[in-house]
Short mmCIF file of C-alpha atoms and ligand atoms in Angstrom, two decimals:
data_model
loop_
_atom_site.label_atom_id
_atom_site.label_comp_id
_atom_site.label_asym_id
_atom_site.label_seq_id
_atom_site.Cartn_x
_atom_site.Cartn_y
_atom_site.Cartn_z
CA UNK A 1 -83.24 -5.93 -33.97
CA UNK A 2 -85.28 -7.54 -36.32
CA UNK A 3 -84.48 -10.34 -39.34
CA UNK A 4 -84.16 -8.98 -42.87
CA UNK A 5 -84.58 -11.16 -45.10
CA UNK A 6 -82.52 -10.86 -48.68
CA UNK A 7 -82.79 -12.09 -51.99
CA UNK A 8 -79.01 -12.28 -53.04
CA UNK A 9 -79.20 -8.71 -55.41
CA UNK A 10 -77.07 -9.77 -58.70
CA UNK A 11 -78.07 -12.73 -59.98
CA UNK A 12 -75.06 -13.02 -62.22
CA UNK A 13 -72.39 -15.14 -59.99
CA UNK A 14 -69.11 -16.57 -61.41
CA UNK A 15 -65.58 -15.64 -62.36
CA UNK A 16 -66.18 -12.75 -64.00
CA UNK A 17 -68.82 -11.25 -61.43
CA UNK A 18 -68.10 -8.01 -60.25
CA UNK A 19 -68.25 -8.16 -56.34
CA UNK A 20 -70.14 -5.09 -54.47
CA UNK A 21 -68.57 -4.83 -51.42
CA UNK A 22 -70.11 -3.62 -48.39
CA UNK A 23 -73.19 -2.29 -50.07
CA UNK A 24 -74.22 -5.82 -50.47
CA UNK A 25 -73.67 -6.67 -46.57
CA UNK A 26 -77.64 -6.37 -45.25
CA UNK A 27 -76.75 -4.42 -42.24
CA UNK A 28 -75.09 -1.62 -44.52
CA UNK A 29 -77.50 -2.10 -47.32
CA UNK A 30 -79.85 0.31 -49.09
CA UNK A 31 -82.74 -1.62 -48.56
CA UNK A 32 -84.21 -0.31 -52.07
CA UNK A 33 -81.90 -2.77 -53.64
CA UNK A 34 -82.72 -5.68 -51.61
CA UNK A 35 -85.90 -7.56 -51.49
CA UNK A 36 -87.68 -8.60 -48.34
CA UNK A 37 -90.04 -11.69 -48.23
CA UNK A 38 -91.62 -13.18 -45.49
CA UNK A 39 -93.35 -15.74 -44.08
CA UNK A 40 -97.33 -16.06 -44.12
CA UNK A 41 -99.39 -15.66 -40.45
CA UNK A 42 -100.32 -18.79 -40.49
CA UNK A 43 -96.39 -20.37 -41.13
CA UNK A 44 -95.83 -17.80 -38.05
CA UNK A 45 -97.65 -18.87 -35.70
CA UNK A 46 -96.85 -22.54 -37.13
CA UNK A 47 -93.07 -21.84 -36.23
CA UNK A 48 -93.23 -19.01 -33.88
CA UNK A 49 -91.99 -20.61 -30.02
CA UNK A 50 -91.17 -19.01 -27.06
CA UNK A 51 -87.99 -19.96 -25.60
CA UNK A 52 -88.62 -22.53 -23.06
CA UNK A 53 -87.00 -24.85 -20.92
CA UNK A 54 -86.68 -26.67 -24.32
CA UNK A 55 -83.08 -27.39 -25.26
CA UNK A 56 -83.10 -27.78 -28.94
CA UNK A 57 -85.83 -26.61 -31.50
CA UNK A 58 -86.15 -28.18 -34.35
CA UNK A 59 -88.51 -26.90 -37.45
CA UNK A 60 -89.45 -27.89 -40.79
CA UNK A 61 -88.71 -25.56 -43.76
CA UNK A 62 -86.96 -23.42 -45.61
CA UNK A 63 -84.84 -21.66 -43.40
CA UNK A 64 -84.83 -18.18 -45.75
CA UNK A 65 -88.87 -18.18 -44.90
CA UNK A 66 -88.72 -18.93 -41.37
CA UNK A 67 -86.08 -16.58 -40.53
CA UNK A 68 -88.88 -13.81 -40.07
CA UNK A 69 -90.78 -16.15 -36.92
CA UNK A 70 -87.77 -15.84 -35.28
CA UNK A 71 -87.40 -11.94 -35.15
CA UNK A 72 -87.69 -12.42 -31.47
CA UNK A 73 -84.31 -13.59 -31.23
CA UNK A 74 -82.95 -11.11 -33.26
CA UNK A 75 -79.57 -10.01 -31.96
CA UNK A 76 -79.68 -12.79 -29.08
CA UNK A 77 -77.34 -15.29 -30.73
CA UNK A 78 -74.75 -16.66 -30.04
CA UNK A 79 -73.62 -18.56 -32.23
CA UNK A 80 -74.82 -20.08 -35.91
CA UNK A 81 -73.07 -23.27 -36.72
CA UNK A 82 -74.13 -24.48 -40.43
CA UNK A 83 -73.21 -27.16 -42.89
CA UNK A 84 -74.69 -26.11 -45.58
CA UNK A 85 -74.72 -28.32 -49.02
CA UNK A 86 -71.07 -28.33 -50.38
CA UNK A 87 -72.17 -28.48 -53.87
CA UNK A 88 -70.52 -31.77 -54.50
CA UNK A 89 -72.47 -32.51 -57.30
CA UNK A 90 -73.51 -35.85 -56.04
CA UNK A 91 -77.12 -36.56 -57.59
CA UNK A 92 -77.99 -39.12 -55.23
CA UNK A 93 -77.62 -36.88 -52.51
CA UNK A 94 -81.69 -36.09 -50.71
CA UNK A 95 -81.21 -32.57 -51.06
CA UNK A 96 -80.08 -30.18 -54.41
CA UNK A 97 -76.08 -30.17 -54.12
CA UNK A 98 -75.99 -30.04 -58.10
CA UNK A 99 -75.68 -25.87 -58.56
CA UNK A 100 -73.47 -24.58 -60.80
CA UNK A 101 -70.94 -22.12 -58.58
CA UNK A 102 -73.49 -19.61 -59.53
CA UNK A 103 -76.54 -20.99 -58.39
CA UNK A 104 -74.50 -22.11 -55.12
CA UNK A 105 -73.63 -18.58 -54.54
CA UNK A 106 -76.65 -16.83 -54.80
CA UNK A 107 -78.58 -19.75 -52.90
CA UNK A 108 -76.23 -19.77 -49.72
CA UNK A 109 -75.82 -15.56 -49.82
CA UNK A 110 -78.92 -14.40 -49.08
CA UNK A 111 -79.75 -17.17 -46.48
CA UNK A 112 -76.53 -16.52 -44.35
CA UNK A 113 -77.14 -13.01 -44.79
CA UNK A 114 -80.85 -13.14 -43.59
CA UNK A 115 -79.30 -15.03 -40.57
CA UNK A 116 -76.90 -12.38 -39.56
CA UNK A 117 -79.41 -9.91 -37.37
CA UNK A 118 -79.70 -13.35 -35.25
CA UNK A 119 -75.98 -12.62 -34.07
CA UNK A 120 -75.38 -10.64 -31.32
CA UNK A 121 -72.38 -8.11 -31.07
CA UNK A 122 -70.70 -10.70 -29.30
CA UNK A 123 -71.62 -13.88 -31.48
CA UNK A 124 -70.39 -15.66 -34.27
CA UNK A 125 -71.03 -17.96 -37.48
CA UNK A 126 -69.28 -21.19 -38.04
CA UNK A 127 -69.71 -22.46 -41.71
CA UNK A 128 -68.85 -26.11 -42.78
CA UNK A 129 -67.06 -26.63 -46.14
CA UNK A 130 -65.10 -28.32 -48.55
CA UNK A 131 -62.35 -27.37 -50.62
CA UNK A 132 -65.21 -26.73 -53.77
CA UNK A 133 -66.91 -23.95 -52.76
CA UNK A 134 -64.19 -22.26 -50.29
CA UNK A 135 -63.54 -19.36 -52.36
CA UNK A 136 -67.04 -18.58 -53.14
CA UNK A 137 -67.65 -18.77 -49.45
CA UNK A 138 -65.38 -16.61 -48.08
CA UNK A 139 -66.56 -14.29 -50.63
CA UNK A 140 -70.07 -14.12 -49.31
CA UNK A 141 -68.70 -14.45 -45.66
CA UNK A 142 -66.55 -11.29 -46.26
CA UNK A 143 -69.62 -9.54 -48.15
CA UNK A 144 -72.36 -10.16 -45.20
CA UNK A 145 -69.84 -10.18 -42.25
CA UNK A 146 -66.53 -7.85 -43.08
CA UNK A 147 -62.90 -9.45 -43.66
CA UNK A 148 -62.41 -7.10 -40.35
CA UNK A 149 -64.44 -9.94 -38.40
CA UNK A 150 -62.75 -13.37 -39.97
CA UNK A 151 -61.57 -15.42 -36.68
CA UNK A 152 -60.45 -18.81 -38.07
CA UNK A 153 -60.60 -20.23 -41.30
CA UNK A 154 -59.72 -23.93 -39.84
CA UNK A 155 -59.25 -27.15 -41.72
CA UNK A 156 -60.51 -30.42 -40.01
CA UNK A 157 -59.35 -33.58 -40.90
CA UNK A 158 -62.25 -35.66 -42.23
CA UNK A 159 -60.46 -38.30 -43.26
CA UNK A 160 -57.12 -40.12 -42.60
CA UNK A 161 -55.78 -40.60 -46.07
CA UNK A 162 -55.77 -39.73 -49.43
CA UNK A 163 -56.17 -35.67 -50.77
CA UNK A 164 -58.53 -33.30 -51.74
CA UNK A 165 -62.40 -32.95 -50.87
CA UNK A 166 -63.78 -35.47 -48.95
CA UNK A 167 -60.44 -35.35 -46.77
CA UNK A 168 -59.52 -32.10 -45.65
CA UNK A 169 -62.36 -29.82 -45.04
CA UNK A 170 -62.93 -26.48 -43.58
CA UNK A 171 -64.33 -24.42 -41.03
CA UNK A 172 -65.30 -20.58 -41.97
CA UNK A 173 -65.64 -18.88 -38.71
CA UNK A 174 -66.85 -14.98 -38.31
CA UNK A 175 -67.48 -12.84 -35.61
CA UNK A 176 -70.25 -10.28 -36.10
CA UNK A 177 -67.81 -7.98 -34.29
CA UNK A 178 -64.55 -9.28 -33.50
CA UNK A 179 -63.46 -6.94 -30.82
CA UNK A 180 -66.63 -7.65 -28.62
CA UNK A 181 -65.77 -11.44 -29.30
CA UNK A 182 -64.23 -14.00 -26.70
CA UNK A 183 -63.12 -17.46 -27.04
CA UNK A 184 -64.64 -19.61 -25.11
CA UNK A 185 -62.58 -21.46 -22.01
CA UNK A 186 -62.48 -24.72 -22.75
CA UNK A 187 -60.40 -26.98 -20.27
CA UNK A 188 -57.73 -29.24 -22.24
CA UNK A 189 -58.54 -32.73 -23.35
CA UNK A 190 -56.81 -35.12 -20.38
CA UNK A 191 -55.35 -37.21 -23.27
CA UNK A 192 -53.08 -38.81 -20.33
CA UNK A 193 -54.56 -40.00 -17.39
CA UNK A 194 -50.67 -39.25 -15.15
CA UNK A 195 -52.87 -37.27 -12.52
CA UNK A 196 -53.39 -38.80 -8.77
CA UNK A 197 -52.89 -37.57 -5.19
CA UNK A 198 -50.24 -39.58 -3.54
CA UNK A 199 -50.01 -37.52 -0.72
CA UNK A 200 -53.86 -36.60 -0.28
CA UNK A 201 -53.26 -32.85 -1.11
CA UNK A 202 -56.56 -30.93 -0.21
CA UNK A 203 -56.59 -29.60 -3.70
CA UNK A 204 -56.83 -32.45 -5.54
CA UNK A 205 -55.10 -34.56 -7.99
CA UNK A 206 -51.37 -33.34 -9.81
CA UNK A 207 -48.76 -34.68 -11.72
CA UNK A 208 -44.98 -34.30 -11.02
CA UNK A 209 -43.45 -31.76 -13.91
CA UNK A 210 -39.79 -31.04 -14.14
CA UNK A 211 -39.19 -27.73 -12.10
CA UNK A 212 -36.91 -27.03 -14.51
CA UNK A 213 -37.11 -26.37 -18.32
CA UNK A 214 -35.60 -24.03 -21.34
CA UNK A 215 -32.57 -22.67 -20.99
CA UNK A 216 -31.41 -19.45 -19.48
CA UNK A 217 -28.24 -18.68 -18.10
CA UNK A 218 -29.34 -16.44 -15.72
CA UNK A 219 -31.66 -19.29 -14.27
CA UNK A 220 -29.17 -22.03 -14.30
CA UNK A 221 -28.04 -22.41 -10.36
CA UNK A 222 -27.68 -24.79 -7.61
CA UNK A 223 -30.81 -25.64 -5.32
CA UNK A 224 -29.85 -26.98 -1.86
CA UNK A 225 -31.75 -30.21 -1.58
CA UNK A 226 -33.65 -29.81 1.73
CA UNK A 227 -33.25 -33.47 2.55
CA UNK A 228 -29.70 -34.59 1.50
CA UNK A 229 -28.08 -31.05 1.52
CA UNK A 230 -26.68 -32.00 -1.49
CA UNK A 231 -26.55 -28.68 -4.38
CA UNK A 232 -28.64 -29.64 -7.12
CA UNK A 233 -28.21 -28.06 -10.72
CA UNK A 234 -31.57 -28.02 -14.05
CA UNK A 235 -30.46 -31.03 -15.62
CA UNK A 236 -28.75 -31.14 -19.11
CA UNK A 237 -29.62 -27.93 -21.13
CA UNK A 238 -32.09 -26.72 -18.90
CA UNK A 239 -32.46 -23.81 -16.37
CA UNK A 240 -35.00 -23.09 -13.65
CA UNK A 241 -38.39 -21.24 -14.59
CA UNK A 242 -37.07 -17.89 -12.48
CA UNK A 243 -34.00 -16.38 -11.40
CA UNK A 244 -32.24 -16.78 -7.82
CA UNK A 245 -34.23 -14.10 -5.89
CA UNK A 246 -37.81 -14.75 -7.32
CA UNK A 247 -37.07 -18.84 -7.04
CA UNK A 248 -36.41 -17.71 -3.29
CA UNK A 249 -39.67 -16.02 -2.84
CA UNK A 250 -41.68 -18.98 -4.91
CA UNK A 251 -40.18 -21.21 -2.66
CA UNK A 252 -40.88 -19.13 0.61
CA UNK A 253 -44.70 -18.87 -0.66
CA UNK A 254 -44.71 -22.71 -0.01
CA UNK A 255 -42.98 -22.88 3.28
CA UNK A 256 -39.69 -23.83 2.02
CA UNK A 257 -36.73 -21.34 3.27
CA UNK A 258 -33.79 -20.38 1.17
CA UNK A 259 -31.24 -17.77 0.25
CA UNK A 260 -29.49 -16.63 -2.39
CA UNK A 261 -26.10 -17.17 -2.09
CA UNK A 262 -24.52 -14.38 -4.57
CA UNK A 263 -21.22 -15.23 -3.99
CA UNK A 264 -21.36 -18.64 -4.90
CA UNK A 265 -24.63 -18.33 -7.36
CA UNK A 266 -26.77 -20.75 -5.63
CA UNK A 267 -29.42 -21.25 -3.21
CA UNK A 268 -28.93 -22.49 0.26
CA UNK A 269 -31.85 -24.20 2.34
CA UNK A 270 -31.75 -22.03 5.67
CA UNK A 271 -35.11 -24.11 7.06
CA UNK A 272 -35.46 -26.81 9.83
CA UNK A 273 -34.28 -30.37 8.85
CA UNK A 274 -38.02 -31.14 7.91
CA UNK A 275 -39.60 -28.58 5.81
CA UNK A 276 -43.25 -27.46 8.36
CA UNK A 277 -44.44 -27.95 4.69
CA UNK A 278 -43.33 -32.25 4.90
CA UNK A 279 -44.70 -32.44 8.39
CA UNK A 280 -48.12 -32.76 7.65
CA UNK A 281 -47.22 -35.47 5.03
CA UNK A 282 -48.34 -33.31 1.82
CA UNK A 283 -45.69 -32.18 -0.20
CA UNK A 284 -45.03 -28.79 -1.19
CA UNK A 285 -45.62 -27.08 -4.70
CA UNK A 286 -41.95 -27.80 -5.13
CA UNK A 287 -40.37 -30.77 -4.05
CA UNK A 288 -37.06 -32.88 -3.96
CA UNK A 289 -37.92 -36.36 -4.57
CA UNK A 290 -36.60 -39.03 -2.58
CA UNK A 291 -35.57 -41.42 -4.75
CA UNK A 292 -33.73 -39.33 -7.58
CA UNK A 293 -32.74 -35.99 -5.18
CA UNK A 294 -34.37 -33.83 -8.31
CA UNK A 295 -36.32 -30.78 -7.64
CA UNK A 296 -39.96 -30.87 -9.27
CA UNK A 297 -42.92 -29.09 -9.12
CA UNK A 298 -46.54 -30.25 -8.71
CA UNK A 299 -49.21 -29.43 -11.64
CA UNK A 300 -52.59 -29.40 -10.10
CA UNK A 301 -55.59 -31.21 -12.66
CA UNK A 302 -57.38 -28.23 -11.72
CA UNK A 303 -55.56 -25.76 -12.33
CA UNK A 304 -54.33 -27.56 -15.59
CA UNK A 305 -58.58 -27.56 -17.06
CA UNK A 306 -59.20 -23.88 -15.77
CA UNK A 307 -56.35 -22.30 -18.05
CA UNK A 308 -57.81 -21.90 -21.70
CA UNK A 309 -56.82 -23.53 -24.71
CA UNK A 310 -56.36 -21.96 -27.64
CA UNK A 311 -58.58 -22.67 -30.83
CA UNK A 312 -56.95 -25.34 -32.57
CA UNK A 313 -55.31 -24.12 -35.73
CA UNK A 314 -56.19 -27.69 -37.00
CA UNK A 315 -59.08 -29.99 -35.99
CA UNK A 316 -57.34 -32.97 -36.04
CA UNK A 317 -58.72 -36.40 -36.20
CA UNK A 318 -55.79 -38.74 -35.10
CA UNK A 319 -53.87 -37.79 -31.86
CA UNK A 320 -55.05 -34.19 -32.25
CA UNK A 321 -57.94 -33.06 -30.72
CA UNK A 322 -59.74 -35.90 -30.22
CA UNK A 323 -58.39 -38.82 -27.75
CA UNK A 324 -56.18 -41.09 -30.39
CA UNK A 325 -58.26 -44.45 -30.25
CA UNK A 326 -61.45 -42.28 -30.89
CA UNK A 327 -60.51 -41.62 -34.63
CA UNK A 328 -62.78 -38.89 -35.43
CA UNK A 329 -63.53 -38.67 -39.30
CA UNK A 330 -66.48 -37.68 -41.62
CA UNK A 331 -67.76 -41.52 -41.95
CA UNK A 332 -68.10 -41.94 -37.49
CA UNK A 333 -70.80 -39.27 -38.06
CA UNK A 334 -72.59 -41.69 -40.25
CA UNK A 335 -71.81 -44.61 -38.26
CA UNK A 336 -73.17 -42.71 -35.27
CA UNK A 337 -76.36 -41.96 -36.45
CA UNK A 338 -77.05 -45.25 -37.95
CA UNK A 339 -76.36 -47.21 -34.14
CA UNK A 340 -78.80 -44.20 -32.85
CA UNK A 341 -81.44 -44.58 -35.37
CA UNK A 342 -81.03 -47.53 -37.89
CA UNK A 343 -80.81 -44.72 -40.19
CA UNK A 344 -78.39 -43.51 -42.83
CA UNK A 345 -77.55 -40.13 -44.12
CA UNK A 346 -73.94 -39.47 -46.37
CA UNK A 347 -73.56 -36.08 -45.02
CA UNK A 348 -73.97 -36.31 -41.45
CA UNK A 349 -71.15 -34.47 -39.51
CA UNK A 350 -69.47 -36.45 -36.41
CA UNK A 351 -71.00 -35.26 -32.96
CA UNK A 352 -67.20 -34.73 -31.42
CA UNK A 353 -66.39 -32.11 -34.52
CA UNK A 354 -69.96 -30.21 -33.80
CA UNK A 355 -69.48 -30.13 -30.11
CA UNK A 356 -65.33 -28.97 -30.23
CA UNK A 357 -66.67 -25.82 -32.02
CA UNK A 358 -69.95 -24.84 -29.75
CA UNK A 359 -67.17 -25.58 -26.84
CA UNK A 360 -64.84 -23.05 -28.23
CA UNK A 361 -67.21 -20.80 -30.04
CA UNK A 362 -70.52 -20.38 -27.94
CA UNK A 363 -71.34 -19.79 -24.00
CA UNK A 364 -71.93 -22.89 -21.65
CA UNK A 365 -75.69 -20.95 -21.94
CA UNK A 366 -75.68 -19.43 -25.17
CA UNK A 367 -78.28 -19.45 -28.12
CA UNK A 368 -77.60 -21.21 -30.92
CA UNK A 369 -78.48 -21.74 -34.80
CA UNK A 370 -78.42 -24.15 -37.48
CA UNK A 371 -80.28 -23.45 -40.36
CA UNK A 372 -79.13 -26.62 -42.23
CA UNK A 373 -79.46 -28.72 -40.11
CA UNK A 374 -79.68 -32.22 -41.88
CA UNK A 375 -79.87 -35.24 -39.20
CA UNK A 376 -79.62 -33.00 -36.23
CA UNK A 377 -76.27 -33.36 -35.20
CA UNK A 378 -75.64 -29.60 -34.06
CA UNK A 379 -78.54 -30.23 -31.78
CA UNK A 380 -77.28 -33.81 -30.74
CA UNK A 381 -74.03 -31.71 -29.68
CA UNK A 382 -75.74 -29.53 -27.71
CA UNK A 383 -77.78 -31.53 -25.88
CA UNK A 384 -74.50 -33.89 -25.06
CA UNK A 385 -72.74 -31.02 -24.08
CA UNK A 386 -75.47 -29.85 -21.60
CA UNK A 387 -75.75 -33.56 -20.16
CA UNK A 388 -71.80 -34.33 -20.08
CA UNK A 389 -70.55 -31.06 -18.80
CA UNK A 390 -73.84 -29.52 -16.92
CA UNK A 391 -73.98 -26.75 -19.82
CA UNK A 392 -77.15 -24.77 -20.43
CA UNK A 393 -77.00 -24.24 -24.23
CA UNK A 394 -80.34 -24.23 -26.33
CA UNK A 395 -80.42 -24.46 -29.95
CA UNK A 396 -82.86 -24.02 -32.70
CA UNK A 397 -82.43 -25.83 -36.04
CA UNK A 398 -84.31 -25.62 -39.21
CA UNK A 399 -84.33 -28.24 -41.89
CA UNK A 400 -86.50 -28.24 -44.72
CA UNK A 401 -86.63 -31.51 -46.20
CA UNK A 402 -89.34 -33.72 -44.49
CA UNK A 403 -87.60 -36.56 -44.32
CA UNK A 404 -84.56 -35.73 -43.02
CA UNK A 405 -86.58 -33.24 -40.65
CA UNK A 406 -87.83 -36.85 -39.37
CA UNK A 407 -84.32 -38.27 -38.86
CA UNK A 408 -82.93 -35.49 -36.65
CA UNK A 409 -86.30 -35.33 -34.59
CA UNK A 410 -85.31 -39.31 -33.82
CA UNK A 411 -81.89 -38.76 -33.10
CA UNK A 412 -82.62 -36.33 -30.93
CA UNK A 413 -85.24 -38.25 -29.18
CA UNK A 414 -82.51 -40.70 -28.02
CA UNK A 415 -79.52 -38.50 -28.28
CA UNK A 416 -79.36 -37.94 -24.42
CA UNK A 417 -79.88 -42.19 -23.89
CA UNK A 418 -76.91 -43.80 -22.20
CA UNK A 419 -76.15 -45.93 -25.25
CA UNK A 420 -75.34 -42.26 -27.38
CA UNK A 421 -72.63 -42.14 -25.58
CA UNK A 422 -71.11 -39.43 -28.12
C1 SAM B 1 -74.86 -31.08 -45.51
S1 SAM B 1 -76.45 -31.34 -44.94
C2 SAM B 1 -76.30 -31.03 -43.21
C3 SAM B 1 -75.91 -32.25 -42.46
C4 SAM B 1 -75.87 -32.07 -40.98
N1 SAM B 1 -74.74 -31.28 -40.58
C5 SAM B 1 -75.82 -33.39 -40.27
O1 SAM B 1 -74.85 -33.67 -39.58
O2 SAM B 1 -76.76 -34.17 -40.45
C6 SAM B 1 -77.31 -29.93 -45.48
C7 SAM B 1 -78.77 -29.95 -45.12
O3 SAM B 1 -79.34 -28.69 -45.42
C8 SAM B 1 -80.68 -28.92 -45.82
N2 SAM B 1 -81.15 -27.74 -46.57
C9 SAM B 1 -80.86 -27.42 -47.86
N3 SAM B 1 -81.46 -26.27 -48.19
C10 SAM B 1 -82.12 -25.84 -47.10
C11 SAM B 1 -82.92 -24.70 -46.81
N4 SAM B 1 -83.15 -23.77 -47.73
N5 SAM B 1 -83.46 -24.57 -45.57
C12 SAM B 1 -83.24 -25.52 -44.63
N6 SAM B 1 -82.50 -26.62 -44.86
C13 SAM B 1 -81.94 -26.79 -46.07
C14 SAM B 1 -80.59 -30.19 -46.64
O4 SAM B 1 -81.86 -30.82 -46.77
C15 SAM B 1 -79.57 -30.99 -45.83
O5 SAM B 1 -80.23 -31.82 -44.93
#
């Protein structure tokens, strides 16, 4: 598959513009009505790069012209993560964010559309943005990529008080086909630290978790506590997780023999005075404890980061996503590039944000884009990712303001350094 690259087709864009559907979307396109440009030989063979051991790419340029050098990759993506200017009509800003909605519209279409043969069946394109240009957005999002493909539209919380842009922004997130799509496992954030191995169980550390909890009647019956023989009932309003026969079983399958007493809807220990399970000194799955006779089970660390998480519905900055003392917010990604450079840039993203969505979003050894890339952060994720959790992610990024092209390259000169701890 090769890149197309598209000139957004009807340059009138507002209110009033009449919206073309799926003939606009490039892969569905008559290709008489769009027009292809590309980049020169020489800008080619400037930008053109084999995929090496090299973890993150970064070129200068337009990203709408240097789309064609990277035909190679064409359907190999995995996953384009963008943050693209918002619009905000700030003048002092180092790049054009001053477009009327117009001009916005037909400047962001026909570069995310040119992107799209980059995606493979089974990636996906995260897109950055405010409350502004939303609408617009999702318009060209549904255009290029199908309403049949939205995954997530997700608001992050940028800020921790007041309303409006600037606080609450938004993640646009497509999959260029959603059935062939997976989220990503990504093991929960350990926002406790209750895990240890008293009893130096061979698999590791666990926590103690009530054995019992919700309430069914079915499940609410006596347990014969193997050490006191005392008949314990779920506290309060709660039942066991299963009912009498398949509790018996669960507890067989860790050496701890019971039956169900139907007559007296309960569960009598029928095992030796020590459990074989005690005798070796590691307690079993479940477990009476000692000191308060309750019956609890054991919730292996392990086990706990293996099952997936779901995508969070909200990225949130306090006590959400992020550990609570962290305090995530749109201004840490500016603070964080000016301890890693000594340089400062208004619009920088926070490396935590950019790394939650590759996590969720991209393979541990996937392929990803950004074609706005600003200071680098996407890559800065990428690379932290591969060095904090052994990942094998590469990344290209285009940025065409010199400048700023020169910022990111520094970052991510020192963005694997012990001090960017990020
Ligand atoms: C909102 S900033 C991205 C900030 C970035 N996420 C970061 O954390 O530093 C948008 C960037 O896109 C760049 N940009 C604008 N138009 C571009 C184009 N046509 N091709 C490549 N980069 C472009 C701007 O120069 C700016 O650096």
């Amino acid at each position: 598959m090769s890149f197309q690259l598209i000139l957004c087709p009807t340059p009138a864009v507002g209110p009033t513009r009449e919206m073309r559907g799926s003939e606009m979307a490039p892969m569905k396109a008559s290709t008489s009505r769009l027009q292809l440009v590309s980049c020169s030989p020489e800008q080619k063979d400037n930008w053109a790069f084999k995929m090496t051991p090299q973890e993150v790419k970064p070129l200068l340029g337009d990203c709408l012209v240097l789309f064609p050098a990277l035909s190679q990759y064409g359907g190999r993506g995995d996953c384009i993560l963008i943050d693209p200017p918002y619009n905000s009509g700030n003048p002092r800003l180092p790049y054009e964010d001053c477009r009327s909605d117009g001009e916005w519209y037909d400047f962001i279409y026909p570069r995310i559309a040119a992107a799209y043969p980059f995606l493979s069946n089974r990636g996906c394109i995260a897109v950055h943005i405010n409350d502004n240009q939303l609408g617009s957005l999702l318009r060209i999002m549904e255009d290029i990529f199908d309403k049949s493909n939205q995954l997530y539209i997700t608001p992050w919380q940028a800020g921790k008080s007041g309303t409006g842009a600037g606080r609450a922004e938004f993640v646009v997130i497509f999959a260029q086909d959603k059935a062939s799509w997976k989220l990503q496992a990504v093991p929960r954030p350990t926002l406790s630290n209750n895990f240890s191995n008293p009893d130096n169980d061979p698999r590791g550390s666990w926590r103690k978790r009530n054995a019992a909890s919700g309430l069914n009647q079915r499940h609410r019956y006596p347990i014969q506590n193997y050490l006191t023989g005392d008949y314990v009932s779920p506290p309060g309003n709660c039942s066991w997780r299963r009912e009498p026969e398949a509790m018996v079983k669960r507890l067989a399958g860790v050496q701890l023999c019971y039956r169900y007493d139907a007559a007296l809807h309960r569960l009598e220990y029928t095992g030796p005075p020590c459990p074989a399970s005690l005798a070796s000194g590691v307690l079993p799955d479940y477990f009476f404890d000692a000191k308060d006779g309750r019956l609890y089970r054991k919730e292996f660390r392990s086990v706990r980061d293996a099952r997936p998480t779901a995508f969070p519905s909200i990225i949130q900055t306090y006590n959400g996503n992020f550990p609570p003392r962290e305090g995530i917010e749109a201004k840490t990604g500016k603070a964080e590039l000016r301890q890693l450079t000594g340089e400062s840039f208004d619009t920088v993203k926070p490396v935590a944000v950019e790394k939650l969505l590759l996590e969720y979003l991209c393979p541990v050894d996937g392929l990803v884009l950004d074609f706005f890339a600003g200071t680098g952060t996407t890559g800065h994720a990428v690379l932290a990712l591969n060095r904090e959790r052994g990942h094998s992610r590469r990344c290209i990024l285009i940025e065409e303001n010199p400048d700023i092209f020169s910022i990111a390259r520094k970052r991510l000169a020192v963005a694997t350094l012990p001090s960017a701890n990020a």
